[in-house]
GROMACS .gro file of C-alpha atoms in nm:
model
  247
    1MET     CA    1 -15.795 -13.326  -4.145
    2ASN     CA    2 -15.445 -13.358  -4.024
    3PRO     CA    3 -15.397 -13.724  -3.956
    4SER     CA    4 -15.112 -13.642  -3.710
    5PRO     CA    5 -15.215 -13.340  -3.509
    6LEU     CA    6 -14.966 -13.410  -3.250
    7SER     CA    7 -14.687 -13.458  -3.483
    8GLY     CA    8 -14.355 -13.353  -3.325
    9ARG     CA    9 -14.493 -13.299  -2.977
   10ARG     CA   10 -14.323 -13.448  -2.677
   11ILE     CA   11 -14.548 -13.566  -2.392
   12VAL     CA   12 -14.514 -13.718  -2.060
   13ILE     CA   13 -14.835 -13.891  -1.937
   14THR     CA   14 -14.876 -14.044  -1.579
   15GLY     CA   15 -15.090 -14.341  -1.506
   16ALA     CA   16 -14.979 -14.474  -1.867
   17SER     CA   17 -14.994 -14.857  -1.773
   18SER     CA   18 -15.382 -14.875  -1.754
   19GLY     CA   19 -15.728 -14.699  -1.797
   20ILE     CA   20 -15.736 -14.334  -1.904
   21GLY     CA   21 -15.361 -14.263  -1.901
   22ARG     CA   22 -15.297 -14.592  -2.119
   23ALA     CA   23 -15.561 -14.481  -2.362
   24ILE     CA   24 -15.439 -14.129  -2.399
   25ALA     CA   25 -15.080 -14.248  -2.437
   26VAL     CA   26 -15.224 -14.480  -2.725
   27SER     CA   27 -15.432 -14.196  -2.885
   28ALA     CA   28 -15.122 -13.949  -2.862
   29LEU     CA   29 -14.876 -14.192  -3.040
   30ARG     CA   30 -15.138 -14.269  -3.316
   31SER     CA   31 -15.163 -13.883  -3.369
   32GLY     CA   32 -14.779 -13.853  -3.416
   33ALA     CA   33 -14.669 -13.758  -3.069
   34SER     CA   34 -14.349 -13.897  -2.897
   35VAL     CA   35 -14.456 -14.011  -2.560
   36ALA     CA   36 -14.300 -14.112  -2.227
   37GLY     CA   37 -14.541 -14.314  -1.990
   38LEU     CA   38 -14.489 -14.311  -1.606
   39ALA     CA   39 -14.640 -14.588  -1.398
   40ARG     CA   40 -14.536 -14.839  -1.123
   41ARG     CA   41 -14.613 -15.128  -1.360
   42GLU     CA   42 -14.324 -15.114  -1.607
   43SER     CA   43 -14.438 -15.452  -1.760
   44ARG     CA   44 -14.763 -15.293  -1.863
   45LEU     CA   45 -14.595 -15.008  -2.015
   46ALA     CA   46 -14.390 -15.208  -2.218
   47GLU     CA   47 -14.706 -15.361  -2.383
   48VAL     CA   48 -14.769 -15.010  -2.561
   49SER     CA   49 -14.591 -15.009  -2.880
   50GLY     CA   50 -14.384 -14.685  -2.932
   51LEU     CA   51 -14.416 -14.572  -2.573
   52ILE     CA   52 -14.080 -14.486  -2.371
   53PRO     CA   53 -14.154 -14.677  -2.047
   54LEU     CA   54 -14.043 -14.524  -1.720
   55SER     CA   55 -14.109 -14.723  -1.398
   56CYS     CA   56 -14.200 -14.447  -1.145
   57ASP     CA   57 -14.439 -14.422  -0.833
   58ILE     CA   58 -14.564 -14.067  -0.824
   59THR     CA   59 -14.584 -14.073  -0.439
   60ASP     CA   60 -14.202 -14.100  -0.438
   61HIS     CA   61 -14.100 -13.752  -0.512
   62VAL     CA   62 -13.736 -13.822  -0.561
   63ALA     CA   63 -13.817 -14.095  -0.808
   64VAL     CA   64 -14.052 -13.836  -0.991
   65SER     CA   65 -13.773 -13.591  -1.042
   66GLU     CA   66 -13.530 -13.848  -1.187
   67SER     CA   67 -13.807 -13.984  -1.407
   68ILE     CA   68 -13.903 -13.622  -1.567
   69GLN     CA   69 -13.547 -13.558  -1.628
   70GLU     CA   70 -13.517 -13.896  -1.812
   71ALA     CA   71 -13.811 -13.846  -2.015
   72GLU     CA   72 -13.696 -13.500  -2.121
   73ARG     CA   73 -13.361 -13.658  -2.217
   74GLN     CA   74 -13.516 -13.927  -2.423
   75LEU     CA   75 -13.786 -13.726  -2.565
   76GLY     CA   76 -13.535 -13.441  -2.650
   77GLY     CA   77 -13.755 -13.194  -2.468
   78LEU     CA   78 -14.106 -13.176  -2.318
   79ASP     CA   79 -14.414 -12.993  -2.467
   80ALA     CA   80 -14.688 -13.138  -2.272
   81LEU     CA   81 -14.773 -13.316  -1.940
   82VAL     CA   82 -15.071 -13.512  -1.881
   83ASN     CA   83 -15.150 -13.586  -1.510
   84ALA     CA   84 -15.370 -13.910  -1.552
   85ALA     CA   85 -15.268 -14.122  -1.254
   86GLY     CA   86 -15.541 -14.150  -0.994
   87ILE     CA   87 -15.686 -14.414  -0.737
   88ASN     CA   88 -16.007 -14.423  -0.536
   89ARG     CA   89 -16.034 -14.597  -0.200
   90PRO     CA   90 -16.401 -14.564  -0.117
   91GLY     CA   91 -16.566 -14.571   0.212
   92PRO     CA   92 -16.774 -14.385   0.452
   93ILE     CA   93 -16.582 -14.136   0.677
   94ALA     CA   94 -16.713 -14.276   0.999
   95ASP     CA   95 -16.584 -14.624   0.925
   96ALA     CA   96 -16.279 -14.575   0.699
   97ASP     CA   97 -15.903 -14.646   0.744
   98PRO     CA   98 -15.757 -14.307   0.770
   99LEU     CA   99 -15.442 -14.452   0.588
  100SER     CA  100 -15.681 -14.478   0.286
  101TRP     CA  101 -15.739 -14.111   0.292
  102ARG     CA  102 -15.373 -14.052   0.286
  103GLU     CA  103 -15.309 -14.292  -0.013
  104VAL     CA  104 -15.565 -14.113  -0.199
  105PHE     CA  105 -15.436 -13.776  -0.155
  106ASP     CA  106 -15.065 -13.877  -0.187
  107THR     CA  107 -15.160 -14.006  -0.556
  108ASN     CA  108 -15.433 -13.776  -0.685
  109VAL     CA  109 -15.301 -13.449  -0.527
  110LEU     CA  110 -14.942 -13.458  -0.407
  111GLY     CA  111 -14.844 -13.672  -0.675
  112LEU     CA  112 -14.988 -13.455  -0.942
  113LEU     CA  113 -14.803 -13.160  -0.777
  114ALA     CA  114 -14.477 -13.344  -0.762
  115VAL     CA  115 -14.496 -13.430  -1.115
  116SER     CA  116 -14.608 -13.081  -1.215
  117GLN     CA  117 -14.347 -12.910  -1.038
  118ALA     CA  118 -14.067 -13.143  -1.178
  119ALA     CA  119 -14.191 -13.082  -1.533
  120ILE     CA  120 -14.246 -12.726  -1.541
  121PRO     CA  121 -13.877 -12.603  -1.604
  122ALA     CA  122 -13.873 -12.843  -1.911
  123LEU     CA  123 -14.212 -12.746  -2.023
  124ARG     CA  124 -14.123 -12.375  -2.028
  125ARG     CA  125 -13.855 -12.480  -2.271
  126GLY     CA  126 -14.074 -12.650  -2.485
  127SER     CA  127 -14.322 -12.561  -2.769
  128GLU     CA  128 -14.659 -12.442  -2.704
  129PRO     CA  129 -14.644 -12.586  -2.336
  130THR     CA  130 -14.945 -12.758  -2.200
  131VAL     CA  131 -15.047 -12.923  -1.892
  132VAL     CA  132 -15.364 -13.161  -1.868
  133ASN     CA  133 -15.493 -13.274  -1.543
  134ILE     CA  134 -15.763 -13.541  -1.536
  135SER     CA  135 -16.007 -13.435  -1.275
  136SER     CA  136 -16.348 -13.595  -1.245
  137ASN     CA  137 -16.725 -13.522  -1.237
  138SER     CA  138 -16.671 -13.626  -0.870
  139GLY     CA  139 -16.458 -13.317  -0.828
  140HIS     CA  140 -16.781 -13.108  -0.883
  141ARG     CA  141 -17.019 -13.320  -0.689
  142VAL     CA  142 -17.029 -13.618  -0.435
  143LEU     CA  143 -17.184 -13.916  -0.591
  144SER     CA  144 -17.223 -14.120  -0.274
  145PRO     CA  145 -17.129 -14.109   0.113
  146ALA     CA  146 -16.837 -14.354   0.019
  147ASN     CA  147 -16.702 -14.129  -0.255
  148GLY     CA  148 -16.630 -13.829  -0.042
  149VAL     CA  149 -16.257 -13.854   0.004
  150TYR     CA  150 -16.213 -13.909  -0.387
  151ALA     CA  151 -16.451 -13.643  -0.471
  152ALA     CA  152 -16.255 -13.397  -0.230
  153SER     CA  153 -15.911 -13.531  -0.392
  154LYS     CA  154 -16.046 -13.433  -0.749
  155ALA     CA  155 -16.194 -13.102  -0.625
  156ALA     CA  156 -15.838 -13.022  -0.533
  157VAL     CA  157 -15.716 -13.117  -0.884
  158VAL     CA  158 -15.978 -12.840  -1.016
  159MET     CA  159 -15.838 -12.586  -0.785
  160LEU     CA  160 -15.492 -12.651  -0.831
  161SER     CA  161 -15.539 -12.636  -1.202
  162ASP     CA  162 -15.693 -12.279  -1.163
  163ALA     CA  163 -15.395 -12.197  -0.947
  164MET     CA  164 -15.148 -12.327  -1.219
  165ARG     CA  165 -15.328 -12.120  -1.484
  166LYS     CA  166 -15.266 -11.817  -1.268
  167GLU     CA  167 -14.894 -11.917  -1.192
  168PHE     CA  168 -14.772 -12.057  -1.514
  169GLY     CA  169 -15.001 -11.870  -1.778
  170PRO     CA  170 -15.021 -11.753  -2.033
  171ALA     CA  171 -14.695 -11.913  -2.136
  172VAL     CA  172 -14.815 -12.247  -2.022
  173ARG     CA  173 -15.171 -12.382  -2.110
  174VAL     CA  174 -15.334 -12.562  -1.824
  175MET     CA  175 -15.664 -12.746  -1.866
  176ASP     CA  176 -15.862 -12.975  -1.628
  177ILE     CA  177 -16.075 -13.216  -1.783
  178ALA     CA  178 -16.345 -13.383  -1.568
  179PRO     CA  179 -16.488 -13.714  -1.696
  180GLY     CA  180 -16.789 -13.885  -1.567
  181TYR     CA  181 -16.800 -14.258  -1.576
  182VAL     CA  182 -16.560 -14.391  -1.837
  183ARG     CA  183 -16.578 -14.770  -1.945
  184ASP     CA  184 -16.282 -15.024  -1.922
  185THR     CA  185 -16.105 -14.847  -1.653
  186GLU     CA  186 -15.962 -15.000  -1.300
  187ILE     CA  187 -16.081 -14.697  -1.103
  188HIS     CA  188 -16.314 -14.944  -0.896
  189SER     CA  189 -16.039 -15.178  -0.825
  190GLY     CA  190 -15.991 -15.036  -0.481
  191TYR     CA  191 -16.357 -15.110  -0.366
  192THR     CA  192 -16.367 -15.355  -0.076
  193ASP     CA  193 -16.754 -15.350  -0.039
  194PRO     CA  194 -16.900 -15.584  -0.284
  195ASP     CA  195 -17.230 -15.407  -0.282
  196HIS     CA  196 -17.065 -15.073  -0.364
  197ARG     CA  197 -16.833 -15.230  -0.626
  198ARG     CA  198 -17.147 -15.405  -0.804
  199GLU     CA  199 -17.340 -15.067  -0.801
  200ALA     CA  200 -17.030 -14.874  -0.925
  201ASP     CA  201 -16.954 -15.136  -1.190
  202GLU     CA  202 -17.306 -15.124  -1.315
  203ARG     CA  203 -17.315 -14.749  -1.322
  204GLN     CA  204 -16.990 -14.760  -1.527
  205ARG     CA  205 -17.127 -15.002  -1.775
  206SER     CA  206 -17.467 -14.815  -1.814
  207SER     CA  207 -17.343 -14.462  -1.795
  208GLY     CA  208 -16.991 -14.468  -1.917
  209ILE     CA  209 -16.834 -14.310  -2.219
  210ASP     CA  210 -16.617 -14.511  -2.446
  211LEU     CA  211 -16.259 -14.498  -2.316
  212GLY     CA  212 -16.098 -14.459  -2.657
  213HIS     CA  213 -16.347 -14.180  -2.737
  214PHE     CA  214 -16.253 -13.993  -2.430
  215ALA     CA  215 -15.886 -14.039  -2.479
  216ASP     CA  216 -15.922 -13.914  -2.834
  217LEU     CA  217 -16.114 -13.587  -2.700
  218VAL     CA  218 -15.800 -13.527  -2.467
  219VAL     CA  219 -15.573 -13.549  -2.770
  220ALA     CA  220 -15.783 -13.327  -2.986
  221LEU     CA  221 -15.784 -13.057  -2.700
  222MET     CA  222 -15.409 -13.087  -2.662
  223ALA     CA  223 -15.385 -13.031  -3.048
  224GLN     CA  224 -15.555 -12.685  -3.039
  225PRO     CA  225 -15.344 -12.393  -3.171
  226GLY     CA  226 -15.119 -12.224  -2.915
  227ASP     CA  227 -15.352 -11.899  -2.905
  228VAL     CA  228 -15.653 -12.134  -2.795
  229ALA     CA  229 -15.673 -12.183  -2.417
  230VAL     CA  230 -15.913 -12.470  -2.310
  231GLN     CA  231 -15.948 -12.427  -1.927
  232SER     CA  232 -16.225 -12.673  -1.774
  233VAL     CA  233 -16.419 -12.941  -1.934
  234LEU     CA  234 -16.676 -13.163  -1.822
  235VAL     CA  235 -16.735 -13.487  -1.998
  236THR     CA  236 -17.018 -13.721  -1.972
  237LYS     CA  237 -17.230 -13.963  -2.197
  238THR     CA  238 -17.477 -13.790  -2.394
  239GLY     CA  239 -17.815 -13.766  -2.205
  240TYR     CA  240 -17.661 -13.871  -1.853
  241ALA     CA  241 -17.793 -13.744  -1.536
  242PRO     CA  242 -17.683 -13.848  -1.196
  243ARG     CA  243 -17.899 -14.074  -1.006
  244PRO     CA  244 -17.954 -14.024  -0.641
  245TYR     CA  245 -17.738 -14.265  -0.444
  246GLY     CA  246 -17.914 -14.610  -0.379
  247SER     CA  247 -18.144 -14.563  -0.671
   0.00000   0.00000   0.00000
């Protein structure tokens, strides 16, 4: 088995300061890749040994363009993009602050689009170019009434991934990977209702897959030969079956 399956690959990862993005960055670096990480919290990026830290708010599209250009310069090119940045601001539609809806879509959808648009020219110059969009099981079903807007944003990621395959393929491989619960992430940090937060945290603990295992899976899929196109993947803990809301 090749101990460095991503050797020589040049990768940009968004949301690399925590959670899934950070874990993928660590796994990719361990697998031989050169990695630039984008996130707002540059101090957290600097904690990852070997990572090129680039402070960037992906809802600022001018900053996104500048950061991708800087990543390409420091990496010497770009072969893969992992769109891992994402937030959740749960709440029932009838009671939620509409600004929270915009915040979710600005990051999860428009931010992903801005980064992808900025990176495509560099990717087309790269080797076996690949885009990985981290969606969610929630993009395929609504877990709870409070989760509808997040689910809609992740469903958009699934559809945009299909659109990218049609627009950029076959030269650029595009995959969307939809995890269920993943342990040790900050995805519930936006919960304001203590009961919803408690239930979500319990489900994450009991039904979540290991963060490192999920990151290693993403890296393994990126390491597939150029003639292998992985498209949509749903990932859950073995034996997991969604429970009805409130059960």
